[in-house]
Structures are given as C-alpha cells and as structure tokens.
mmCIF file of C-alpha atoms and ligand atoms in Angstrom:
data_model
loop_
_atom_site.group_PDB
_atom_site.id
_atom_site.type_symbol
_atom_site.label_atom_id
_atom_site.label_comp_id
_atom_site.label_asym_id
_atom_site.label_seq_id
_atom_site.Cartn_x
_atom_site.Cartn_y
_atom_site.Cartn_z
ATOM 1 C CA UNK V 234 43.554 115.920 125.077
ATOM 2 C CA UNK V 235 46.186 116.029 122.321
ATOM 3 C CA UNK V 236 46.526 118.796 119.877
ATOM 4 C CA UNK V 237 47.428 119.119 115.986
ATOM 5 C CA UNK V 238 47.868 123.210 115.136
ATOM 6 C CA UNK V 239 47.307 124.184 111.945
ATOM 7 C CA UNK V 240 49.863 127.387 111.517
ATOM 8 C CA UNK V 241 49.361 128.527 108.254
ATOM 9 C CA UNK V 242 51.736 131.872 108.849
ATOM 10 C CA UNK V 243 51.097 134.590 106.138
ATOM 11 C CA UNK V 244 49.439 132.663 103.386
ATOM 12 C CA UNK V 245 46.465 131.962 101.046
ATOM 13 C CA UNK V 246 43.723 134.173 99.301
ATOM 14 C CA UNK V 247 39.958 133.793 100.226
ATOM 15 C CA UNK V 248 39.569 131.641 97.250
ATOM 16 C CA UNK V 249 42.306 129.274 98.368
ATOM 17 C CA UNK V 250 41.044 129.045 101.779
ATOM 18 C CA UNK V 251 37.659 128.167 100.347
ATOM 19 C CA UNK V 252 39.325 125.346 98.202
ATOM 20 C CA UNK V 253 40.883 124.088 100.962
ATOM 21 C CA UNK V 254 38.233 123.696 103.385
ATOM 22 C CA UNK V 255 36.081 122.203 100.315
ATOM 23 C CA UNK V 256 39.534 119.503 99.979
ATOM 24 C CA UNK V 257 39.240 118.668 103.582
ATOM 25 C CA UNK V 258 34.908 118.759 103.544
ATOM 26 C CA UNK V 259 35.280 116.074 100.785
ATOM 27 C CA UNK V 260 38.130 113.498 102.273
ATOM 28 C CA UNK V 261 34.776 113.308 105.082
ATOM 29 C CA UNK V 262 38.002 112.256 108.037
ATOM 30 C CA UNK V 263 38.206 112.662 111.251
ATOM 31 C CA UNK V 264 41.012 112.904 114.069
ATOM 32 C CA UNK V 265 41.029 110.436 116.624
ATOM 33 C CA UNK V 266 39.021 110.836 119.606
ATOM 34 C CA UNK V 267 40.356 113.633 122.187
ATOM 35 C CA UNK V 268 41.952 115.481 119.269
ATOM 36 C CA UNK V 269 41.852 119.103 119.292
ATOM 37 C CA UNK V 270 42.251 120.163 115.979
ATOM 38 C CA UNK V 271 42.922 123.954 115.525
ATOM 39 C CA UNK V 272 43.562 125.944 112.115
ATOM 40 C CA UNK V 273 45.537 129.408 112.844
ATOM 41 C CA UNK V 274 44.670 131.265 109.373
ATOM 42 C CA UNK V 275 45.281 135.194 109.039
ATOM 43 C CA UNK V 276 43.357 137.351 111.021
ATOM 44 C CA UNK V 277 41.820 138.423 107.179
ATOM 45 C CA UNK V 278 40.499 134.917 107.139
ATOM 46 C CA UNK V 279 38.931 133.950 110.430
ATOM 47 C CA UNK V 280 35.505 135.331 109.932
ATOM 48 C CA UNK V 281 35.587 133.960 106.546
ATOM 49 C CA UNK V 282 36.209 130.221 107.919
ATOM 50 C CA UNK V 283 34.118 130.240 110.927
ATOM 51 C CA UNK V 284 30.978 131.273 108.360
ATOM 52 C CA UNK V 285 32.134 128.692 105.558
ATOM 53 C CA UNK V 286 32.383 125.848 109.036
ATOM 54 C CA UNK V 287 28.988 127.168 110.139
ATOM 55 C CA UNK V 288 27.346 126.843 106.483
ATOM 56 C CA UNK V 289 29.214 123.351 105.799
ATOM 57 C CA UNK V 290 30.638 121.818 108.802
ATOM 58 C CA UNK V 291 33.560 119.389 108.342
ATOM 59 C CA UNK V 292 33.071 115.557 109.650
ATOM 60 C CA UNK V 293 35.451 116.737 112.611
ATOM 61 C CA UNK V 294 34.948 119.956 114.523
ATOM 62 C CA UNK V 295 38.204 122.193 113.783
ATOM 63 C CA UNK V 296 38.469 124.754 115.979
ATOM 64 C CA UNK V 297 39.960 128.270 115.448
ATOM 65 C CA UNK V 298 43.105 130.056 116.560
ATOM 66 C CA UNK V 299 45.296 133.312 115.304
ATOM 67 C CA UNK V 300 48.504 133.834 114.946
ATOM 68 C CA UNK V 301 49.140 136.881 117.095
ATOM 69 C CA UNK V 302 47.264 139.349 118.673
ATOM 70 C CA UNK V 303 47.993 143.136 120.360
ATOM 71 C CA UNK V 304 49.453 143.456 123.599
ATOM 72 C CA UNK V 305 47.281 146.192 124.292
ATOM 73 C CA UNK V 306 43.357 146.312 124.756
ATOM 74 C CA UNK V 307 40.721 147.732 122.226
ATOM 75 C CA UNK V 308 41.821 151.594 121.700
ATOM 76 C CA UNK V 309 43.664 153.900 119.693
ATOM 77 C CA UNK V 310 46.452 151.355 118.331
ATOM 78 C CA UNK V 311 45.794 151.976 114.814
ATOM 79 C CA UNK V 312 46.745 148.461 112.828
ATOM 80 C CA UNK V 313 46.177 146.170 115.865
ATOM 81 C CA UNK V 314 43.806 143.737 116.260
ATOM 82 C CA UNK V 315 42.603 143.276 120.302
ATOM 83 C CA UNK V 316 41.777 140.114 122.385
ATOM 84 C CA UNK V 317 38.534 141.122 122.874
ATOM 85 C CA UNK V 318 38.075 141.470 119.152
ATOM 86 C CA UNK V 319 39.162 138.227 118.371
ATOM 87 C CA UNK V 320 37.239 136.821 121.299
ATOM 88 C CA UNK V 321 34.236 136.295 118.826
ATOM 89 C CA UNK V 322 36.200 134.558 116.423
ATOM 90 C CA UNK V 323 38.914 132.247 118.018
ATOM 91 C CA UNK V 324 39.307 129.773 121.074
ATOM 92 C CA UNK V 325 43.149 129.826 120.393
ATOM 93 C CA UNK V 326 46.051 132.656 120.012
ATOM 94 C CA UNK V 327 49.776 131.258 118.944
ATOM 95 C CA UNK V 328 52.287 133.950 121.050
ATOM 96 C CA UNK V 329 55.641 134.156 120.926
ATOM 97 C CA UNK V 330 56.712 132.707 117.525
ATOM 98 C CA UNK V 331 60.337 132.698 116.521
ATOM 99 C CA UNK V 332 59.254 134.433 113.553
ATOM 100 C CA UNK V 333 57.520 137.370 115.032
ATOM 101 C CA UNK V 334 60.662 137.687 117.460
ATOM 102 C CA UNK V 335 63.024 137.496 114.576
ATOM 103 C CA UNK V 336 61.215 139.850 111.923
ATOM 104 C CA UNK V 337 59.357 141.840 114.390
ATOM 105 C CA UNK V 338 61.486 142.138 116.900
ATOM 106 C CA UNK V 339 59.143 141.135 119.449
ATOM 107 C CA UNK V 340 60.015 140.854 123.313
ATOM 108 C CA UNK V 341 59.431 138.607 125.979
ATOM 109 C CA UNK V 342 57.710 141.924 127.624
ATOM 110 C CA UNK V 343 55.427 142.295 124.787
ATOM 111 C CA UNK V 344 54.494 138.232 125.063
ATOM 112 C CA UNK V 345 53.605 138.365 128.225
ATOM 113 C CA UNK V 346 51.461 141.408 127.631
ATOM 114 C CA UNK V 347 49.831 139.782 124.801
ATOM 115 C CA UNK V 348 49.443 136.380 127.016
ATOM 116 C CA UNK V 349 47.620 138.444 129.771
ATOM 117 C CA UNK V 350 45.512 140.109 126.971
ATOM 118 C CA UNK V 351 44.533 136.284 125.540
ATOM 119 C CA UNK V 352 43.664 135.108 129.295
ATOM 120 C CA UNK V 353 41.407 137.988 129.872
ATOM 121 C CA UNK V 354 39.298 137.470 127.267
ATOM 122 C CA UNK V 355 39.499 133.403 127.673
ATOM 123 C CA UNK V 356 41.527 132.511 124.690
ATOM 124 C CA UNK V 357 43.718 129.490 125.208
ATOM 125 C CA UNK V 358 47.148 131.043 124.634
ATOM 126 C CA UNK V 359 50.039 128.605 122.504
ATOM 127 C CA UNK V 360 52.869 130.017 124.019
ATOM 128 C CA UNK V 361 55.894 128.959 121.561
ATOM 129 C CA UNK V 362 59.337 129.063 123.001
ATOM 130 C CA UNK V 363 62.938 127.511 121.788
ATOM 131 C CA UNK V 364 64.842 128.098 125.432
ATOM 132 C CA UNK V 365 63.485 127.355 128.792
ATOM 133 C CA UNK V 366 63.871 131.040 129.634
ATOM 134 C CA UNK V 367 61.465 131.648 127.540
ATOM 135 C CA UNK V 368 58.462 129.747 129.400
ATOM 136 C CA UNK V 369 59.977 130.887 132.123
ATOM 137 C CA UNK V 370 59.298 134.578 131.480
ATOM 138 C CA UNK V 371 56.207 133.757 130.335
ATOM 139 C CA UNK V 372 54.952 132.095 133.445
ATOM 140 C CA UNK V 373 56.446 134.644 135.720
ATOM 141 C CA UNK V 374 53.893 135.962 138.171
ATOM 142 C CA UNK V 375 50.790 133.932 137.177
ATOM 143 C CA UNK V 376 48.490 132.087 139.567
ATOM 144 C CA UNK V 377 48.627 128.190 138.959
ATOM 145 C CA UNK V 378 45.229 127.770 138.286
ATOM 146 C CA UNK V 379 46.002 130.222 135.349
ATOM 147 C CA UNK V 380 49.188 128.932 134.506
ATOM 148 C CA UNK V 381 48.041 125.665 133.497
ATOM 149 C CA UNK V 382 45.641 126.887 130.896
ATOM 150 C CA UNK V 383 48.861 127.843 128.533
ATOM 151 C CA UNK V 384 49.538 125.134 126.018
ATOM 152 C CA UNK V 385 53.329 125.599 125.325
ATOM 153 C CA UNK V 386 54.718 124.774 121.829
ATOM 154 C CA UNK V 387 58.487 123.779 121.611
ATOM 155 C CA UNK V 388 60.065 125.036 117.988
ATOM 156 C CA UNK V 389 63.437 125.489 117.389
ATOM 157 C CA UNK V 390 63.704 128.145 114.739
ATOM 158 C CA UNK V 391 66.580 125.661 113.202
ATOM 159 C CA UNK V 392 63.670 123.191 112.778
ATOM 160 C CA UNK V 393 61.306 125.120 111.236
ATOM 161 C CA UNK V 394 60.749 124.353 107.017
ATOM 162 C CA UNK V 395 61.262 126.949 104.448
ATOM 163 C CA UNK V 396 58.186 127.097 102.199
ATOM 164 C CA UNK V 397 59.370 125.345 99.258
ATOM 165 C CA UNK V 398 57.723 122.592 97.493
ATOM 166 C CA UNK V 399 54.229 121.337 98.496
ATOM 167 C CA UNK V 400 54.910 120.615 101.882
ATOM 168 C CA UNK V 401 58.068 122.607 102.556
ATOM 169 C CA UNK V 402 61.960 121.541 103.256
ATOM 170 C CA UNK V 403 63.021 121.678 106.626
ATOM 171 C CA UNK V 404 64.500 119.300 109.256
ATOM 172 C CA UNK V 405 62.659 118.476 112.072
ATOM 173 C CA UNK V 406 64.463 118.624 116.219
ATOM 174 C CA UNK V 407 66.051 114.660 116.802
ATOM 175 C CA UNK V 408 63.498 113.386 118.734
ATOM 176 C CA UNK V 409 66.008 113.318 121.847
ATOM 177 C CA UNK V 410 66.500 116.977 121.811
ATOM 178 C CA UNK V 411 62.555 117.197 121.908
ATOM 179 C CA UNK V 412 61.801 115.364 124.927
ATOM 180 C CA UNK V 413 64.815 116.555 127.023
ATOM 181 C CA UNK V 414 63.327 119.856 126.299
ATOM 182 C CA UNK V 415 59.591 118.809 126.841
ATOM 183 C CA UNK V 416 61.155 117.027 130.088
ATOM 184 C CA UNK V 417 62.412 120.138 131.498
ATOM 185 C CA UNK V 418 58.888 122.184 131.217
ATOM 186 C CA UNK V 419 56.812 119.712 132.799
ATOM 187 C CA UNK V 420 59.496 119.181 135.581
ATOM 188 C CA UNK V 421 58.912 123.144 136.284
ATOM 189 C CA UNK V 422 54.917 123.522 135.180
ATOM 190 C CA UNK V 423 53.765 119.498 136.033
ATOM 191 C CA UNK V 424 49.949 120.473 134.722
ATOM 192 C CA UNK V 425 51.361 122.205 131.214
ATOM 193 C CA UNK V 426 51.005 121.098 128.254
ATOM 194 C CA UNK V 427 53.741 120.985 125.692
ATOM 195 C CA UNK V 428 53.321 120.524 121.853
ATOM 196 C CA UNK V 429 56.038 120.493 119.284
ATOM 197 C CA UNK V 430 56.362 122.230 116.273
ATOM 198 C CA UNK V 431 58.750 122.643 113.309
ATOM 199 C CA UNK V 432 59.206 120.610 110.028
ATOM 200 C CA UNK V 433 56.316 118.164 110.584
ATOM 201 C CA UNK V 434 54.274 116.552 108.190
ATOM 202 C CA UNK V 435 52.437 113.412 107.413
ATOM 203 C CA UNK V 436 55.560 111.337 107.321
ATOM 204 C CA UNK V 437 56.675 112.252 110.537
ATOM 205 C CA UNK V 438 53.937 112.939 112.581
ATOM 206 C CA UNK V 439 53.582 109.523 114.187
ATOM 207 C CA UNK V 440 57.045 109.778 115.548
ATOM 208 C CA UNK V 441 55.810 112.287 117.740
ATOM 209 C CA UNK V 442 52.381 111.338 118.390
ATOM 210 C CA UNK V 443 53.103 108.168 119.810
ATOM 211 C CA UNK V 444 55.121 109.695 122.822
ATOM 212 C CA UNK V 445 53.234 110.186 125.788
ATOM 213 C CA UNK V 446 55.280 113.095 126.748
ATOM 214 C CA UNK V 447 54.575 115.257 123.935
ATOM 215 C CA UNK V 448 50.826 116.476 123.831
ATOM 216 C CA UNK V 449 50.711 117.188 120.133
ATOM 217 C CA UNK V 450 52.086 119.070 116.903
ATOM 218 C CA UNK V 451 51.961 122.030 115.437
ATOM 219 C CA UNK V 452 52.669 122.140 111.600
ATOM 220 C CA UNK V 453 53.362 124.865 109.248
ATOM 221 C CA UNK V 454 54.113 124.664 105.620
ATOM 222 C CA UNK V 455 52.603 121.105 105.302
ATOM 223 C CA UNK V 456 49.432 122.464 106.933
ATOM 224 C CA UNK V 457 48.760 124.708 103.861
ATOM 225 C CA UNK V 458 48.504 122.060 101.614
ATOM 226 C CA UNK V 459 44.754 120.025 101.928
ATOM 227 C CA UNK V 460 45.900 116.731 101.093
ATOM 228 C CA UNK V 461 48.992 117.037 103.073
ATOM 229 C CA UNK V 462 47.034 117.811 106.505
ATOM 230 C CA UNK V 463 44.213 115.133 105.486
ATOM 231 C CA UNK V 464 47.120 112.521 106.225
ATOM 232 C CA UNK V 465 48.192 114.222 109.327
ATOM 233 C CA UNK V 466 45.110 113.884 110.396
ATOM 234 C CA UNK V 467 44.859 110.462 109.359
ATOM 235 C CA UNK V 468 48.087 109.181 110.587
ATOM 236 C CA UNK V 469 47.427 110.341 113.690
ATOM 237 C CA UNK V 470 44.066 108.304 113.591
ATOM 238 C CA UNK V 471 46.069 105.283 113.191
ATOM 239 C CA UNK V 472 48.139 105.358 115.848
ATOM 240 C CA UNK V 473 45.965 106.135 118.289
HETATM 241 P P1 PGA H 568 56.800 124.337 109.775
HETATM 242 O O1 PGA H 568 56.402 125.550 110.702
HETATM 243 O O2 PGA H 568 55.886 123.202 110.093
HETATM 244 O O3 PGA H 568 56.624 124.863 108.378
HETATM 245 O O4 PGA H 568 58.222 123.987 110.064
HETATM 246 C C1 PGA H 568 55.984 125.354 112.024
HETATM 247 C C2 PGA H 568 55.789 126.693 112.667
HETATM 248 O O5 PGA H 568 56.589 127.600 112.408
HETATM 249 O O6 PGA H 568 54.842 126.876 113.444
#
C-alpha cells in the first residue's frame, strides 16, 4: 500500500470544504490501485466530511485522518479532543508535526503519549519526524507487532512551503537527503513504513512516487487547493 496525505493544517470554512469536495466529486478520478488516500481536515471539519462522503461518495474512497489529538484520555482536559472521540470519525492521526513542536512546544513525551492514545483506540498513527531520534523515541518500548502499525512521515521543517500562492512556495528535501533518511528507518524498523512530506505538489510528486523506498507523500499547501490535489492524484495514476 502507498499513501498520499492530505494535511490541510489550520485552514478552510465549512463552505470551502464543501466546494472542495464538490471540485474533487466532479473531476470523477481515482488513485491508482493500492492507494490510500487520506484527507487530515480540522477536527471542526471531520464530521462535516465524513456526512458530505456518506451523502455523495467520491469515485475513490478517501479516507479520514486529524491532525493531532490529546495525549490524555476522555476527562476533564477542557479544549482537548480524545482518541476515543475521534475514534468515530478518523482511521488516521498525524503526531508529531514540526509545527506543533515549534508553535506548541510539543515534546517527544507528549508524542508518545498521544501515539499510545491513537493505538488504543486503533487509529493508524503518522508519526512525522525530521531526525532519527525522533522515531527513535517514538518507538521506544513498543511491541513489534505494534510498532509496525506506525506509518512514519519524513519532513524537514526547511522543506515545508509557506502558504503563498495557490499551491504554496517552498523547496522540497533533494531527493538524496530523502532516501538516506528513509534508508536509515527501515534499516532500524524493516516492517515501517515511511512517507515523505514537505513542498510537494503535482509537479513533483512523481519524483517521489516512483521510488520503491518511499511509501508515499504527504502534501500540505497544494492539498488545499481542489484542482491542485486532482493532479496529484492523477500523476500518481500515471506512474503507477
Ligand atoms: P507542505 O506541508 O506540503 O505545504 O510543504 C507539508 C506538511 O507540513 O505536512
């Protein structure tokens, strides 16, 4: 299985989600075979999107995902939003993103509390991580057979696009740098998964999609726009 992850951070309004889901309805295209293809909206949106998918499906099935989720369990943690809560919503959780660590000073202690929350309630945590330490700690003390349901997500915050234009401005990690990095996880966790993630978008998806080693992308800014993540999809299509 290969994965494309939708990450669409802290954007749109009900009524843009609505118009893009009716954008992607009407291009009536699909991902290649043994394509996961998961959308991480806001939390605010998920219900909204799983009802609009259940009302008008899409010609693919997209699956859902968040963007975070509490490192504690349902209780008295006023603003949080619990694994168990989302467990009716979402097969997916992103954890770990460099921008959570950098604006909310999140900590590898926290991740791996919110990674044990995820696997309790059988969501499919996307661990992302820019060092190796980083997987590291977040592997630390789990059983293999538990271990290997973590997809990891390699994004160099350096790599990731600043939200500018229609599909955003940012350079994407030299290929090189990618795999070395994608080498070194699979050399320590053979049955992980490893996607990559930062600056991608239609034009360069193929570069990545073609390598064996890498087992998919994860795309920001470009995801937000419809027409933009019709020709990920698309590209991907053709070079499978
Ligand atoms: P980007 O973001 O595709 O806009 O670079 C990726 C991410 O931060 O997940």
């Amino acid at each position: 299985m290969k994965y494309i992850v939708a990450n669409w951070k802290s954007n749109k309004t009900s009524i843009e989600v609505k118009e893009w889901l009716e954008a992607v309805r009407k291009a009536n295209v699909g991902p290649p075979s043994a394509t996961e293809i998961i959308l991480c909206p806001s939390f605010l949106h998920l219900a909204l999107i799983k009802k609009e998918l259940e009302i008008q499906p899409l010609a693919f099935s997209l699956k859902l995902g968040a963007q975070n989720l509490s490192p504690y369990p349902e209780g008295t943690y006023t603003g949080e939003v619990a694994a168990r809560m989302l467990a009716e919503w979402i097969e997916y959780v992103i954890l770990g993103h460099s921008e959570r660590r950098q604006y909310f000073k999140e900590t590898n202690h926290e991740i791996k509390l919110k990674v044990a929350q995820a696997l309790k309630y059988n969501l499919i945590p996307i661990v992302a991580f820019s060092e190796l330490s980083q997987v590291e700690t977040a592997a630390q003390g789990l059983e293999e057979k538990v271990l290997e349901k973590i997809l990891f997500m390699y994004e160099p915050p350096e790599a990731i696009s600043r939200q500018e234009g229609p599909i955003g401005v940012g350079q994407a990690a030299p290929l090189e740098q990618i795999l070395t990095m994608i080498r070194k996880v699979k050399e320590l966790m053979p049955q992980n998964q490893v996607l990559y993630g930062g600056s991608v978008k239609s034009d360069n998806l193929a570069l990545y999609w073609q390598e064996p080693e890498i087992d998919g992308v994860v795309a920001g800014t470009a995801s937000l726009n419809p027409e933009e993540f019709i020709k990920m999809i698309t590209h991907a299509k053709t070079q499978t």
